Coordinates of C-alpha atoms in Angstrom, one line a residue:
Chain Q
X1 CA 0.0 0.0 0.0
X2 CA 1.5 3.3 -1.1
X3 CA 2.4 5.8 1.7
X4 CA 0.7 8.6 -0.1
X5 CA -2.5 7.0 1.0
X6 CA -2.0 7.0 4.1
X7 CA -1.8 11.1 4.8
X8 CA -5.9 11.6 3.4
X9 CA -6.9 8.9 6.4
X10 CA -4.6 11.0 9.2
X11 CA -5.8 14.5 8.9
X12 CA -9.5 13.5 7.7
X13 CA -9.5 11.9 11.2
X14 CA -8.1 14.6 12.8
X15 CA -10.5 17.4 11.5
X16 CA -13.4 15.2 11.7
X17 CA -13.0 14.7 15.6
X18 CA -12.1 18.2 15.7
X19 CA -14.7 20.1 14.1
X20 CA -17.2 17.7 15.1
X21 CA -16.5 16.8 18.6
X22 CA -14.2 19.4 19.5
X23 CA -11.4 17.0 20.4
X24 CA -8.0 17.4 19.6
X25 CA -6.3 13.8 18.8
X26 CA -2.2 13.3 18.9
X27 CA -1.0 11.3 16.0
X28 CA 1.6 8.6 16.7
X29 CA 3.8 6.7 14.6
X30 CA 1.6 4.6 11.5
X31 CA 2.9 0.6 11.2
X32 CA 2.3 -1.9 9.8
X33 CA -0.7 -4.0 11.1
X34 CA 1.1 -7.7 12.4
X35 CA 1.2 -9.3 15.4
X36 CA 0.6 -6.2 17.5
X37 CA -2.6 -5.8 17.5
X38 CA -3.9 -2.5 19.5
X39 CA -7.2 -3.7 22.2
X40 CA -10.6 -1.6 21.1
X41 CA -13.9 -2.1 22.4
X42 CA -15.8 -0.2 19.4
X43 CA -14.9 -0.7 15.7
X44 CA -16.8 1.1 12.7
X45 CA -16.1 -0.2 9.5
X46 CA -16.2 0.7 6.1
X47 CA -15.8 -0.6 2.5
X48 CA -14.2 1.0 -0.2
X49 CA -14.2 0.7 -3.8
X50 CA -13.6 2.1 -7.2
X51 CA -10.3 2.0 -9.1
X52 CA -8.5 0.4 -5.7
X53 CA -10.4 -2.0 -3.3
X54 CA -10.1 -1.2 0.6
X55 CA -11.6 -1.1 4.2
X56 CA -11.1 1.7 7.0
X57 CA -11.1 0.9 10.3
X58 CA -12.2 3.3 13.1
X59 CA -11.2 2.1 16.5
X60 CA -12.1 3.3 19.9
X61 CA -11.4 2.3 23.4
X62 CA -14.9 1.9 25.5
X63 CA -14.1 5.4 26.8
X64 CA -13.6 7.1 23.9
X65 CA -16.5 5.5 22.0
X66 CA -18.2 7.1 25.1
X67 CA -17.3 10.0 25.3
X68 CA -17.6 10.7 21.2
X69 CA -21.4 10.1 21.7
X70 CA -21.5 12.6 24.2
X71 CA -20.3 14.9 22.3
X72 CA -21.7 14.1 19.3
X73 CA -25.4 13.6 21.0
X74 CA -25.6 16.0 23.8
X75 CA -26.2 13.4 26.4
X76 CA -23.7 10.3 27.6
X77 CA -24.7 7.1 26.8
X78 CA -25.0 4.6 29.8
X79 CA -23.4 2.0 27.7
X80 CA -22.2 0.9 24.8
X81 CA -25.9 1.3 23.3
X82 CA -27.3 1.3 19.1
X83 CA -26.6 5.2 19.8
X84 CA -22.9 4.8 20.1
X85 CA -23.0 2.5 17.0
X86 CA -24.8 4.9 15.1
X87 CA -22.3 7.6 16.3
X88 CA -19.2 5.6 15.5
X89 CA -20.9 4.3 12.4
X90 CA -21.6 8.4 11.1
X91 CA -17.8 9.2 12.3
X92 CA -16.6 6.4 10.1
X93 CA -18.5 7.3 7.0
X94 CA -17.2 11.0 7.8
X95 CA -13.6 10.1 7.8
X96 CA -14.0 7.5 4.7
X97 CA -15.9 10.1 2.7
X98 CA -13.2 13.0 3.7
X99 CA -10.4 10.6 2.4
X100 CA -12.2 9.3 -0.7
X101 CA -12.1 13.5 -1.7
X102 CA -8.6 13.9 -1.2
X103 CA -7.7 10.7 -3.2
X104 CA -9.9 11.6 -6.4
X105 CA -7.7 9.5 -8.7
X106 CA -9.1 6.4 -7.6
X107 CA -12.7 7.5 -8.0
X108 CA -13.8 5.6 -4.4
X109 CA -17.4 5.0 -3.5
X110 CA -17.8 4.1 0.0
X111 CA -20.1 1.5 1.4
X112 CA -23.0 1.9 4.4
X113 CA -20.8 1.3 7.9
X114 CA -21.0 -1.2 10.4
X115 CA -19.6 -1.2 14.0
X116 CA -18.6 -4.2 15.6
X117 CA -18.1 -3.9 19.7
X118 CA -17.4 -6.8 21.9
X119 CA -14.3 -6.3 24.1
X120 CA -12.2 -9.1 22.4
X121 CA -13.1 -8.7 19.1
X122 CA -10.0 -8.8 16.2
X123 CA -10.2 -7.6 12.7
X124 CA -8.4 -9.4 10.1
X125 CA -7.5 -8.2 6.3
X126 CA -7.2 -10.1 3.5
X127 CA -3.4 -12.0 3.4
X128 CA -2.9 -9.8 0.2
X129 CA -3.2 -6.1 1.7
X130 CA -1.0 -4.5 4.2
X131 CA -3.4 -2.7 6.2
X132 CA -1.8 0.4 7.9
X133 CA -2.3 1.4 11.4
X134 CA -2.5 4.9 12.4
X135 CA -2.3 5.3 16.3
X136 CA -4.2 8.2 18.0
X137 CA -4.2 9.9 21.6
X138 CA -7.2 11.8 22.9
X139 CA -7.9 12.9 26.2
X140 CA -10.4 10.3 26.0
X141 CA -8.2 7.3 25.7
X142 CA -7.1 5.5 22.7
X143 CA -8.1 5.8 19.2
X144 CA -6.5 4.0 15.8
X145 CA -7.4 3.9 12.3
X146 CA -6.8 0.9 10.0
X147 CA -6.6 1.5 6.4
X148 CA -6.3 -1.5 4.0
X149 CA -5.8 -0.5 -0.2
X150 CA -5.9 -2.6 -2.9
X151 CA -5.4 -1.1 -6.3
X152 CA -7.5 -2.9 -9.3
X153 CA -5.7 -4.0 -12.2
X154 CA -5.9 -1.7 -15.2
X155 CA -6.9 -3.8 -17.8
X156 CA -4.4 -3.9 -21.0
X157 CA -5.2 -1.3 -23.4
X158 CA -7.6 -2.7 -27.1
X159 CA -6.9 -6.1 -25.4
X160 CA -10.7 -7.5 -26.8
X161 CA -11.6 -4.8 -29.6
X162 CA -10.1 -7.2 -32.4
X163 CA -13.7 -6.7 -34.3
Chain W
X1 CA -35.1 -3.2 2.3
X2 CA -36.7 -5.3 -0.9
X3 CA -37.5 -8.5 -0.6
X4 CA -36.3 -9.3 -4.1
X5 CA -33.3 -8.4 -3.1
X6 CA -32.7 -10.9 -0.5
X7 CA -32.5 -13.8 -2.8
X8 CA -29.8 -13.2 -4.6
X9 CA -27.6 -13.4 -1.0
X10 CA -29.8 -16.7 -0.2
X11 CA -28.8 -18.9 -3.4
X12 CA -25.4 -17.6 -4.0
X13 CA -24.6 -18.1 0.3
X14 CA -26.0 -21.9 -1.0
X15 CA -24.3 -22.5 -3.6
X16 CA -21.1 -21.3 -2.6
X17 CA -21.2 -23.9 0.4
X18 CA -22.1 -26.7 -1.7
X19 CA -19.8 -26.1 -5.1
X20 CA -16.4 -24.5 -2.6
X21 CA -16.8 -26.9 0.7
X22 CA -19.0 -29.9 -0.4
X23 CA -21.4 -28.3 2.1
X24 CA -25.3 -28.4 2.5
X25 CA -26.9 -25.8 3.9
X26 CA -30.7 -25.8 5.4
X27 CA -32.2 -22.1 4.9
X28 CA -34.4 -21.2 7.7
X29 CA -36.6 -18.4 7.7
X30 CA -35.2 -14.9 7.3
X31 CA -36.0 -12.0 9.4
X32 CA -35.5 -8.4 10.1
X33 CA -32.4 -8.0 12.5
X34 CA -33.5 -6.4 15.8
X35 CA -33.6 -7.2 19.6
X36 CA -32.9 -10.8 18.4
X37 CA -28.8 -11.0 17.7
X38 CA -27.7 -14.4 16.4
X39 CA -24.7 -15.6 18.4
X40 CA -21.4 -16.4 16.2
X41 CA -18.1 -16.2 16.7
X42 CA -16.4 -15.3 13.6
X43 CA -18.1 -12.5 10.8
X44 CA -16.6 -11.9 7.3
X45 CA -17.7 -8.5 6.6
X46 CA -17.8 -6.7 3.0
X47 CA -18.9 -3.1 1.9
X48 CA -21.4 -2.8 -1.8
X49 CA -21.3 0.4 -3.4
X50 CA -23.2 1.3 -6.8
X51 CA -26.8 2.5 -7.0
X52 CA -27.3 0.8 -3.6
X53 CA -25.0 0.9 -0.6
X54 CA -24.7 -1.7 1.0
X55 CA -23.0 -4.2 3.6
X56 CA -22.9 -8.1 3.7
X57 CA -22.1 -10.3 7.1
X58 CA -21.4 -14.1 6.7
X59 CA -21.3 -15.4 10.4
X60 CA -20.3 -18.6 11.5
X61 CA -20.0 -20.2 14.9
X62 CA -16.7 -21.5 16.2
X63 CA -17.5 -25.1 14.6
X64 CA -18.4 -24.0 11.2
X65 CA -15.8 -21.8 10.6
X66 CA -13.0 -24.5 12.1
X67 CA -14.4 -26.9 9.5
X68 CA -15.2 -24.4 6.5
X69 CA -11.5 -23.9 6.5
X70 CA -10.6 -27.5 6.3
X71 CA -12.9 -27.7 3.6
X72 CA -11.4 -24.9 1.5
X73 CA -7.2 -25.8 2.8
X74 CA -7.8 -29.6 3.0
X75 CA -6.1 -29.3 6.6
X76 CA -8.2 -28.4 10.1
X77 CA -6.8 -25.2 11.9
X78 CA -5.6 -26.2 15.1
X79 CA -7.8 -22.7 16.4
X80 CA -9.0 -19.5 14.8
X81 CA -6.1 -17.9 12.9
X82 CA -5.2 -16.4 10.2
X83 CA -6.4 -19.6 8.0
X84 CA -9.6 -19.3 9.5
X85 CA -9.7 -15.6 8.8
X86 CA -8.8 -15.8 4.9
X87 CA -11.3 -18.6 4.2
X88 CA -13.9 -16.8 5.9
X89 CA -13.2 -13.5 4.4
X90 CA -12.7 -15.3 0.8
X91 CA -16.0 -17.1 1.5
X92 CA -17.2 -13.8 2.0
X93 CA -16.1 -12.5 -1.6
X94 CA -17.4 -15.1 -3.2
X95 CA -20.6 -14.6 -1.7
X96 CA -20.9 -11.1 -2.2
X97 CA -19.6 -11.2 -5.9
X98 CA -21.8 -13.8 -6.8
X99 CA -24.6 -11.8 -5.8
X100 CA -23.7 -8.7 -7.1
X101 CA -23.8 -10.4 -10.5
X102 CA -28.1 -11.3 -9.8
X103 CA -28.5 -7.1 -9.1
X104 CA -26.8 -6.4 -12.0
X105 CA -29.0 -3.2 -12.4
X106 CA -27.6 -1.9 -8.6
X107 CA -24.4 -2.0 -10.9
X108 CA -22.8 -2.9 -7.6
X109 CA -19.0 -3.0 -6.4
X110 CA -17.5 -5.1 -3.6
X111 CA -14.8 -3.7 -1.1
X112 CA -12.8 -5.9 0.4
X113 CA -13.7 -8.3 3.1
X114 CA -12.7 -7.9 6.8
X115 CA -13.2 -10.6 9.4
X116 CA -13.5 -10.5 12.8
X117 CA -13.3 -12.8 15.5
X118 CA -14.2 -12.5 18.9
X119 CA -17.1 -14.6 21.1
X120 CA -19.2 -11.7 21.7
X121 CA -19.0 -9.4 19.3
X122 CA -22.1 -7.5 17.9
X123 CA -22.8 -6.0 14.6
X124 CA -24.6 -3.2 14.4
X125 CA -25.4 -1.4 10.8
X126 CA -26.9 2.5 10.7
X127 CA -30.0 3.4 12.3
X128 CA -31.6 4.0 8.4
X129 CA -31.3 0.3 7.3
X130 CA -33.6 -2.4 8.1
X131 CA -30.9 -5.2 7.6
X132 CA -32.3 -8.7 7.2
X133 CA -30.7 -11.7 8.6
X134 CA -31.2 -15.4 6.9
X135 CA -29.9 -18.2 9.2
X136 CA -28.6 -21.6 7.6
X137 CA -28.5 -25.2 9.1
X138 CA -25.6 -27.3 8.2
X139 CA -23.6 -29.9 9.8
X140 CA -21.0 -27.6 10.8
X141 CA -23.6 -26.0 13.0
X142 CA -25.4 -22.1 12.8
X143 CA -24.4 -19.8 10.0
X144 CA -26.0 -16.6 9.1
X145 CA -25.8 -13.8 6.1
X146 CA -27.2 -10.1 7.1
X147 CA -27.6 -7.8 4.4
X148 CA -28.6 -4.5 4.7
X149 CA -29.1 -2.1 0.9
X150 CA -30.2 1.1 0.7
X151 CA -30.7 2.2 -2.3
X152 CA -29.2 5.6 -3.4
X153 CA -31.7 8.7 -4.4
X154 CA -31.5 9.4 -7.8
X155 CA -30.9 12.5 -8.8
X156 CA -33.4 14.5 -10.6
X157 CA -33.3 14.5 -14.2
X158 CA -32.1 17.5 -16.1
X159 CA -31.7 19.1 -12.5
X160 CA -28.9 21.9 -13.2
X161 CA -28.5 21.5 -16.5
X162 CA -30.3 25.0 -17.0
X163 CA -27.8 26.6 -19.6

């Protein structure tokens, strides 16, 4: 996965939980996803495709995913409820739709989120992608995004127009 | 949701099992996700995008995913891994691909499939979509697809074209 891709997912993430929950993130050093594998309670997740094939990952510890509610809602969820799905599903689609626009070259549609939470829960990419992760502080605990790309093929130029 | 669109997921979910793992599956009666959450411990997960947007979940329990992997590597994972996680998020593909090709007129494109693992982990898709979830007997044990479409608006003909 080219490194260029990488910088639309970083500051998409950081204006979108700035403007729209008034939270200032940290960014930390991006690797590559392996073995270490950062603990999240909350995951949104979101499917890419058009002239590359990919999945985002927004991660959240159970605080965070909290605490984003909140602010997004006006009122703190109890628990991890369908409104904290919905609000880490709509941050997800924000970030993935703010990253599609500054990657126009590869013409991405994005699909509908889901969110996943369960406090064990792993996500796995395909063998073939690298996915990238981007570590986060926030003064509400731990945040990561995950960004797996695949470019498509370009098919060989005339290759069927014999006719 | 329509229900037209549901079928499509339900023969190609058979199919698959049968013509990739030698694998019959016993469709039960589908329903609209709610309070009710099927249990499972591993969920491929892939994004549709096109004239729909969409999401697909194939979820198998512990047993069935174990097993689906020995069907598809000709070897039984010792636990869930990474063998586990390819063949279920390949499964997955398949799945979703073969679908797509029965909506051709959703002109529909796949992302790529996560998978995550994890004994109580939830899925949860936006508040707008009425996902629909169609569980499968099989000697493996429980399997279930969700899919949840929304179709997109279509924009007005001739809206700004004014000039």
């Amino acid at each position: 996965m080219k490194v260029e891709y990488i910088n639309p997912f970083i500051t998409s993430t950081i204006s979108t939980f700035r403007t729209m929950l008034g939270c200032r993130l940290a960014r930390k050093e991006p690797f590559v996803k392996g073995v270490v594998r950062p603990e999240h309670e909350v995951s949104g997740v979101i499917g890419l495709s058009g002239k590359a094939k990919g999945t985002v990952v927004l991660s959240l510890s159970r605080e965070a995913a909290l605490q984003a509610t909140a602010a997004m809602l006006g009122e703190h969820p109890p628990e991890i409820n369908a409104d904290v799905a919905d609000a880490v599903g709509e941050l997800t689609n924000i970030i993935a739709g703010a990253s599609k626009a500054q990657l126009e070259h590869l013409k991405l549609n994005v699909s509908l989120p889901t969110v996943i939470s369960g406090r064990w829960h792993t996500i796995e990419f395909p063998r073939e992608v690298t996915p990238i992760c981007i570590p986060f502080g926030s003064p509400w605990g731990s945040i990561a995004v995950e960004v797996g790309l695949l470019e498509q093929p370009v098919p060989a130029a005339g290759g069927s127009a014999e006719a």
